[in-house]
mmCIF file of C-alpha atoms in Angstrom:
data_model
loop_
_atom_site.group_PDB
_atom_site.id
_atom_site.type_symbol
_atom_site.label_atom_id
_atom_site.label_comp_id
_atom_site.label_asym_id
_atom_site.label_seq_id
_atom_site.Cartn_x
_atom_site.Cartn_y
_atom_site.Cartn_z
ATOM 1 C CA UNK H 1 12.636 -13.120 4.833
ATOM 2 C CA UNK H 2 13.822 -9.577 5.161
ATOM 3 C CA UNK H 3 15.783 -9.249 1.695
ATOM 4 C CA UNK H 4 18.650 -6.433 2.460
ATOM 5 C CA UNK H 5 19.561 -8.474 5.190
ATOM 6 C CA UNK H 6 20.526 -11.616 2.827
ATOM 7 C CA UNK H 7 24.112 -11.851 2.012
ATOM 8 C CA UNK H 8 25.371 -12.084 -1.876
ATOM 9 C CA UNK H 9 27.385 -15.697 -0.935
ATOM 10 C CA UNK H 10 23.750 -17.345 -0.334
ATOM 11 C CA UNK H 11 21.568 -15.295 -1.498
ATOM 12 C CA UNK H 12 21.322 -17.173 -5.047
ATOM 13 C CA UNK H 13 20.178 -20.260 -3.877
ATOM 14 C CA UNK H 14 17.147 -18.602 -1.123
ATOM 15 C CA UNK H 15 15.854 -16.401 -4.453
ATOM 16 C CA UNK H 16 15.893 -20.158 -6.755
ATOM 17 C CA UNK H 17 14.244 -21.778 -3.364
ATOM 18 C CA UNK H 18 11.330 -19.104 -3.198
ATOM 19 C CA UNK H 19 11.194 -16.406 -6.438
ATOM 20 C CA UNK H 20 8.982 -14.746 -5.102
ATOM 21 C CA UNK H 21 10.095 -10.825 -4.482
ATOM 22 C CA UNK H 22 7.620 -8.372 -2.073
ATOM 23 C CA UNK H 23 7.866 -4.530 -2.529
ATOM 24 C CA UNK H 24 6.166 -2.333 0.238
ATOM 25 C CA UNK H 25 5.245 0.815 -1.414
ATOM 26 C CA UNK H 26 4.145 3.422 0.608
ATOM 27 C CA UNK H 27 4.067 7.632 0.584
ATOM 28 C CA UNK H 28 5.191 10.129 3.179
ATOM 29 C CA UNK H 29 1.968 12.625 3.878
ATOM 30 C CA UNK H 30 -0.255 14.020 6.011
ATOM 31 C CA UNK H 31 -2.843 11.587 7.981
ATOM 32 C CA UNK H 32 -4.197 14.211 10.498
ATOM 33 C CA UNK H 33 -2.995 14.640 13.974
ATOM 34 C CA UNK H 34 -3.522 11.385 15.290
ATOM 35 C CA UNK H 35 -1.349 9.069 12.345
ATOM 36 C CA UNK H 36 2.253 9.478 11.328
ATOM 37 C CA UNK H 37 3.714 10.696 7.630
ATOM 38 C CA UNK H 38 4.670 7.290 7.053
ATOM 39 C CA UNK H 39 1.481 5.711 8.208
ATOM 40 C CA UNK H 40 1.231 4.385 4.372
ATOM 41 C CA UNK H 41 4.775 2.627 4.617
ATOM 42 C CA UNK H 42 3.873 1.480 8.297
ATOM 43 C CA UNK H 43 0.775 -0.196 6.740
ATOM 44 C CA UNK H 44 2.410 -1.521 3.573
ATOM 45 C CA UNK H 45 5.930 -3.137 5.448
ATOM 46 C CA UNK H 46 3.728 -4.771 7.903
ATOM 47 C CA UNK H 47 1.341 -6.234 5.227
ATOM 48 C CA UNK H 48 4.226 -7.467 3.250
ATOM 49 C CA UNK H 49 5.982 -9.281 6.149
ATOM 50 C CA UNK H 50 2.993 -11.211 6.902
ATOM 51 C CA UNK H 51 2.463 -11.912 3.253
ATOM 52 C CA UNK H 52 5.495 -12.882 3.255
ATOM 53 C CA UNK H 53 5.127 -15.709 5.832
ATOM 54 C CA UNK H 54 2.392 -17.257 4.208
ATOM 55 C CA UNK H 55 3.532 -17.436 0.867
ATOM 56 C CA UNK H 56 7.268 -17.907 1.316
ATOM 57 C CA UNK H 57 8.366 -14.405 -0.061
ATOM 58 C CA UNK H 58 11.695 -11.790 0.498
ATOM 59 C CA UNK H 59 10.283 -8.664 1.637
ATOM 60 C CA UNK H 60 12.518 -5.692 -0.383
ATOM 61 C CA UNK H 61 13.460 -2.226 1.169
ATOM 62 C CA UNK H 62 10.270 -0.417 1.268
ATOM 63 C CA UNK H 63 9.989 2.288 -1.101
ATOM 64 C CA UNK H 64 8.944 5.210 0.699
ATOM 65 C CA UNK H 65 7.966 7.781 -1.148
ATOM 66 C CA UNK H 66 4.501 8.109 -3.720
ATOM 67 C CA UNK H 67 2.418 10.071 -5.422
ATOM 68 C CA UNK H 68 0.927 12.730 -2.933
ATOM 69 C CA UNK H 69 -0.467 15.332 -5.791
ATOM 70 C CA UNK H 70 -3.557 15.800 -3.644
ATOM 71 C CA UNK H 71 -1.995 16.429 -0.589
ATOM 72 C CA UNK H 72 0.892 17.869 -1.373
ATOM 73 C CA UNK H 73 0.707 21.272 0.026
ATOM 74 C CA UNK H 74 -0.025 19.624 3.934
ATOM 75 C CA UNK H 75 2.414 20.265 6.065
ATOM 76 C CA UNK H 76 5.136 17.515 5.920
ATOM 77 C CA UNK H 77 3.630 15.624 2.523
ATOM 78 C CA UNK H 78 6.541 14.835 -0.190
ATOM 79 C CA UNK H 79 5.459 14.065 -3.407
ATOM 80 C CA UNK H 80 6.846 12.865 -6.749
ATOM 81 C CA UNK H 81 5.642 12.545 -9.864
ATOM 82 C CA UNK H 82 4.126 9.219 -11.538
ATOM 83 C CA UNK H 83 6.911 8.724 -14.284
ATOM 84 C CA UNK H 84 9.427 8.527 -12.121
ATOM 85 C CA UNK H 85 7.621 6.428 -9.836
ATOM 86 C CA UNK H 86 6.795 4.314 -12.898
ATOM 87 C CA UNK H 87 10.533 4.251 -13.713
ATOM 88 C CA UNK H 88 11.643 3.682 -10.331
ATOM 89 C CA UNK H 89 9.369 0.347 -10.390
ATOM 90 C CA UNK H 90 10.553 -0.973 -13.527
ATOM 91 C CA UNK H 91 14.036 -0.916 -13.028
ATOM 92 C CA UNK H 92 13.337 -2.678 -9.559
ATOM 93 C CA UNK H 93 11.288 -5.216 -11.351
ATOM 94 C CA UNK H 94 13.647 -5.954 -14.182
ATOM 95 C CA UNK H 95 16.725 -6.139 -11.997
ATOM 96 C CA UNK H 96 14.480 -8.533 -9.945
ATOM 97 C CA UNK H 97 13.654 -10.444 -13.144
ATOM 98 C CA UNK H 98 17.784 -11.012 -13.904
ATOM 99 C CA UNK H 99 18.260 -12.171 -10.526
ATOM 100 C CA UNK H 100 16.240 -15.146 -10.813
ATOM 101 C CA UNK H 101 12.928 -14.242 -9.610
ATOM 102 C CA UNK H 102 9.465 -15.570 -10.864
ATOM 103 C CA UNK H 103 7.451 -13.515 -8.896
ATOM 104 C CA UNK H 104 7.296 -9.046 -8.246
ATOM 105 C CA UNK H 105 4.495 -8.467 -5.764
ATOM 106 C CA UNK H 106 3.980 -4.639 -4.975
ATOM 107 C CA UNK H 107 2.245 -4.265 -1.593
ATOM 108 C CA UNK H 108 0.626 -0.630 -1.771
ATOM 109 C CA UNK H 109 -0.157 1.157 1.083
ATOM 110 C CA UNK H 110 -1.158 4.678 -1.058
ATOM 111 C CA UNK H 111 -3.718 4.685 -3.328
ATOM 112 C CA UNK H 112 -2.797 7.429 -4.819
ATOM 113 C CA UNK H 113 0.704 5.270 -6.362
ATOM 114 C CA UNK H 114 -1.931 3.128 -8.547
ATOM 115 C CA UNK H 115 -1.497 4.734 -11.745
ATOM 116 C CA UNK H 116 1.700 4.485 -11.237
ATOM 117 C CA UNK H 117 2.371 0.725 -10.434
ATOM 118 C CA UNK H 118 -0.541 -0.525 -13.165
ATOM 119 C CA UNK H 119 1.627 1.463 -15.985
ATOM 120 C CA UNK H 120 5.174 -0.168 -14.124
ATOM 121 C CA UNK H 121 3.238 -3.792 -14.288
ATOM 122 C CA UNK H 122 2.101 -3.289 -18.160
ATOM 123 C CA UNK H 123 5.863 -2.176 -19.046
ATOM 124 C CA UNK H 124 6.976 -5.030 -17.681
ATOM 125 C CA UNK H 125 4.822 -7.586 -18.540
ATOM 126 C CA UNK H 126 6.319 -6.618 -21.827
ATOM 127 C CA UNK H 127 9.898 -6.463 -21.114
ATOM 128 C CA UNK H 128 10.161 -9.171 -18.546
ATOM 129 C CA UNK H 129 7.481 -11.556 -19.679
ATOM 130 C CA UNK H 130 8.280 -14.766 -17.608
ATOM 131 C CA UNK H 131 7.853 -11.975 -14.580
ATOM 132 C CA UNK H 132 4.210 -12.883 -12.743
ATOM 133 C CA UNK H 133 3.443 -8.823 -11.838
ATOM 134 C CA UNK H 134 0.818 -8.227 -9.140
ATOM 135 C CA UNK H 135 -0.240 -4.580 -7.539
ATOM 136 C CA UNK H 136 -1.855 -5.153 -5.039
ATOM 137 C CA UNK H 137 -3.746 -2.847 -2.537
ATOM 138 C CA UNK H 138 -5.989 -4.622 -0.252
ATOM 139 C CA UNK H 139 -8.120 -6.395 -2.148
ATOM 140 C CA UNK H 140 -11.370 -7.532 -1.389
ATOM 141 C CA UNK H 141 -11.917 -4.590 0.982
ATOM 142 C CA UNK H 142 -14.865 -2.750 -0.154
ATOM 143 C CA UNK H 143 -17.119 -5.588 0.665
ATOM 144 C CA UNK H 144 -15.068 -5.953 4.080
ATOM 145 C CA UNK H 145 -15.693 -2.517 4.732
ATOM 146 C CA UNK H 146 -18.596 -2.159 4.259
ATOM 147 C CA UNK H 147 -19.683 -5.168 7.315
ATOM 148 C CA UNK H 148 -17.154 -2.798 9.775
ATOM 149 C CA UNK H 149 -17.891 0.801 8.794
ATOM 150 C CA UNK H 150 -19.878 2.399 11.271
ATOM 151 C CA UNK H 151 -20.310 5.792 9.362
ATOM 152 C CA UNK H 152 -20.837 6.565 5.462
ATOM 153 C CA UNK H 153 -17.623 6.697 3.965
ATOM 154 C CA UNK H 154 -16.958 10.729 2.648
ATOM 155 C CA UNK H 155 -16.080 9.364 -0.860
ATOM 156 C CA UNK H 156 -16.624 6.217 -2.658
ATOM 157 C CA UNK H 157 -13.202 5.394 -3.253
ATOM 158 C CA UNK H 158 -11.189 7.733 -0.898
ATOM 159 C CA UNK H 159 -10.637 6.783 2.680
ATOM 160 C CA UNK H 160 -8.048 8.686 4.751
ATOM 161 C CA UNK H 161 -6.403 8.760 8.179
ATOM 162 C CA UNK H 162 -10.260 8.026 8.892
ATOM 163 C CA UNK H 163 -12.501 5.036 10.771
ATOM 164 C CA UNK H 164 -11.257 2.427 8.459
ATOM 165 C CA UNK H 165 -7.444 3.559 7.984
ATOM 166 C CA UNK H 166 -6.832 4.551 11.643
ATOM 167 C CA UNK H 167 -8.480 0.888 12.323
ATOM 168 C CA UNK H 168 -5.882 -0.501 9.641
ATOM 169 C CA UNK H 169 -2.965 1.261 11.885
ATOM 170 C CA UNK H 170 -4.374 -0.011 15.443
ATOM 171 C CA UNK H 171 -4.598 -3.377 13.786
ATOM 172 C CA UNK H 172 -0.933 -3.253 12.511
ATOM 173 C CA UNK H 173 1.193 -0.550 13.941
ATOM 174 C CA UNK H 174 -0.582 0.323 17.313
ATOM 175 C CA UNK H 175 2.535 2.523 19.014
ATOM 176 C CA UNK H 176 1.819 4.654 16.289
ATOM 177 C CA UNK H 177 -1.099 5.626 16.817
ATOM 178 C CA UNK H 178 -2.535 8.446 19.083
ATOM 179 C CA UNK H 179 -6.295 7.976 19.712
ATOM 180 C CA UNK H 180 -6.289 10.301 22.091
ATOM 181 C CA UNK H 181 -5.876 13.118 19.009
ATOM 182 C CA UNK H 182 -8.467 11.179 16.743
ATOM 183 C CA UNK H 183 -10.581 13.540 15.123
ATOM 184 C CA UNK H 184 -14.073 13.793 13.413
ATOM 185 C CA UNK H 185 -14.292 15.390 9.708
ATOM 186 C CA UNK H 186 -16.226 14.404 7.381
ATOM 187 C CA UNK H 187 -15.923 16.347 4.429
ATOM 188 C CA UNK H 188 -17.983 17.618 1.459
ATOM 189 C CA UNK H 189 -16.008 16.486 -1.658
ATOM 190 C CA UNK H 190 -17.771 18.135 -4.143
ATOM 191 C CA UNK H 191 -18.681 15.548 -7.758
ATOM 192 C CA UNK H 192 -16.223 17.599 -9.546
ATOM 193 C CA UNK H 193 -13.380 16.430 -7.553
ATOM 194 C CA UNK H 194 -13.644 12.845 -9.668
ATOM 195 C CA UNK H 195 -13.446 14.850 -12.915
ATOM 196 C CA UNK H 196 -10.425 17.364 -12.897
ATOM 197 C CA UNK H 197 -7.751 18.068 -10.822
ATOM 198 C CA UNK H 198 -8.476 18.936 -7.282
ATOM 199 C CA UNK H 199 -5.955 19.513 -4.183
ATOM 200 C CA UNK H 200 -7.195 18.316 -0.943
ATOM 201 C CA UNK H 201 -7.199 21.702 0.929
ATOM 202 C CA UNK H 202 -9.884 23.055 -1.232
ATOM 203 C CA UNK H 203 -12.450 20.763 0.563
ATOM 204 C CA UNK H 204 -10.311 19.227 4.106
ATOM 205 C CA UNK H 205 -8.353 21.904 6.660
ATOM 206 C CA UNK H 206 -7.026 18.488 8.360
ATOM 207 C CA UNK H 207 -6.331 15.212 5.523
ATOM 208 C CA UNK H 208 -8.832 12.991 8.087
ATOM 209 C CA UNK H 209 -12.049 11.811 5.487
ATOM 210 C CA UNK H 210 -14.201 10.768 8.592
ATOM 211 C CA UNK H 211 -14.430 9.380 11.927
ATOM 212 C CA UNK H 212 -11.200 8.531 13.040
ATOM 213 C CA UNK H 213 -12.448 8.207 16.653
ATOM 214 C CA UNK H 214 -14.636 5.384 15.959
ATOM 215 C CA UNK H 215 -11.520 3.200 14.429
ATOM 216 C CA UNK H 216 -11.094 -0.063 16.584
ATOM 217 C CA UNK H 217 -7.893 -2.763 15.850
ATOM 218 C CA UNK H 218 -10.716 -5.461 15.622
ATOM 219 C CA UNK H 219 -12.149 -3.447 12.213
ATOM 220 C CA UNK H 220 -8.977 -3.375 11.198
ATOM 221 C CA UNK H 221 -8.261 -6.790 11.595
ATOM 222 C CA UNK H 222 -11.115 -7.776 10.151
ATOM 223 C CA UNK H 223 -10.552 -6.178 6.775
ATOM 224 C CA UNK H 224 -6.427 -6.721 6.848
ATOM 225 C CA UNK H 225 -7.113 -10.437 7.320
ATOM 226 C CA UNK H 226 -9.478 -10.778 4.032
ATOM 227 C CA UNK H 227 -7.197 -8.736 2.278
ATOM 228 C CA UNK H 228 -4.120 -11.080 2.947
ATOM 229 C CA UNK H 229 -5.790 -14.062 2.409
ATOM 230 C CA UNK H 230 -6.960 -12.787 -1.106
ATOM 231 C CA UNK H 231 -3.603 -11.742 -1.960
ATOM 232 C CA UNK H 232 -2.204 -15.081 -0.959
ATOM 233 C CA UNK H 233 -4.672 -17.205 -2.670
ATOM 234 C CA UNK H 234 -3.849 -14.664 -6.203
ATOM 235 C CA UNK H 235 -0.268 -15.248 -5.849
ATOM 236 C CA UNK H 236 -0.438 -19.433 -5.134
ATOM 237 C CA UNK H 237 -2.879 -19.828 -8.207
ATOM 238 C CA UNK H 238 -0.998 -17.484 -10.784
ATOM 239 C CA UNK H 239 2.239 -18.362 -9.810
ATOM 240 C CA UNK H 240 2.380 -22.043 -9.928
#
């Protein structure tokens, strides 16, 4: 159920029917030549419909914009800043909370926003504390991954516009995708990069962290489909 297209006449009695509230949070910035801006709302709308489905769930407005520090001097990257991102959350979350709902599920598509929404779920857990608060950003992955990847991955918790990402997109949002400008990088991130602050273009000339060529929609499937199933089972069992 797509939730801005509800009307405020029946809307009441759908949110005391399902309470359970999905928020697609993605980022606008660079993915390399071959992925859209948006590729991180792309990924986290179309994960949250099909969440959604399974679990009985309004899918919110995406909210489209993240925390890009990294990459925030690429070409067409917008960034803002984690306390307003945490703000931003909680007032979502609390206005959710006085409308009737049980359940605030944040569907990240970014991974640089999870600061962000771990801090928004802690405030609220205090202020709203009947609210069930989940962040979720495809869990059970790494082991996933790690059956699919065909090439070492350039970090060991970065992946970008790369093998596994590109494979999310042709798994999800295929017309947005342009294989035919798939590129190869695989960067040196140097150790330090995990220690202090360090913008992207110091170590990548393109925002791709791998082989984007060797992305395949069955990989991305593959991963995507453990992912949702994890997220359902977490949100049956702590939401009953």
């Amino acid at each position: 159920m797509q939730f801005q297209f509800e009307n405020s006449f029946d809307v009441k009695e759908k949110i005391d029917s399902s309470s359970i509230a999905i928020l697609p949070i993605g980022a606008v910035e660079a993915h390399g030549p071959h992925l859209p801006l948006g590729t991180d709302n792309l990924l986290a709308e179309r994960l949250s419909t099909e969440l959604a489905k399974r679990v009985n769930g309004f899918v919110l407005p995406t909210l489209p914009y993240g925390q890009v520090w990294s990459l925030r001097n690429f070409p067409g990257s917008i960034n803002i800043s984690n306390h307003s991102l945490i703000n931003f959350i909680v007032d979502i979350g609390d206005s959710l909370y006085k409308q009737g709902f049980k359940t605030f599920a944040m569907v990240n598509g970014h991974l640089g926003n999870g600061t962000a929404l771990k801090e928004a779920a802690r405030v609220l857990f205090e202020k709203c504390p009947e609210l069930r608060v989940f962040y979720f950003f495809y869990p059970g992955m790494n082991k996933a991954v790690a059956k699919v990847r065909e090439t070492d991955a350039a970090h060991g918790t970065y992946f970008h516009a790369c093998e596994i990402e590109t494979s999310y997109m042709l798994y999800l949002a295929p017309e947005y995708v342009d294989m035919e400008r798939a590129i190869t990088d695989i960067p040196t991130i140097p150790i330090s990069a995990d220690v202090t602050p360090t913008p992207w273009e110091e170590f990548t000339s393109t925002a791709v962290l791998g082989d984007a060529k060797l992305a395949t929609k069955e990989k991305g499937k593959y991963v995507i489909d453990i992912a949702l199933d994890n997220m359902v089972k977490i949100i049956k069992r702590l939401s009953e």
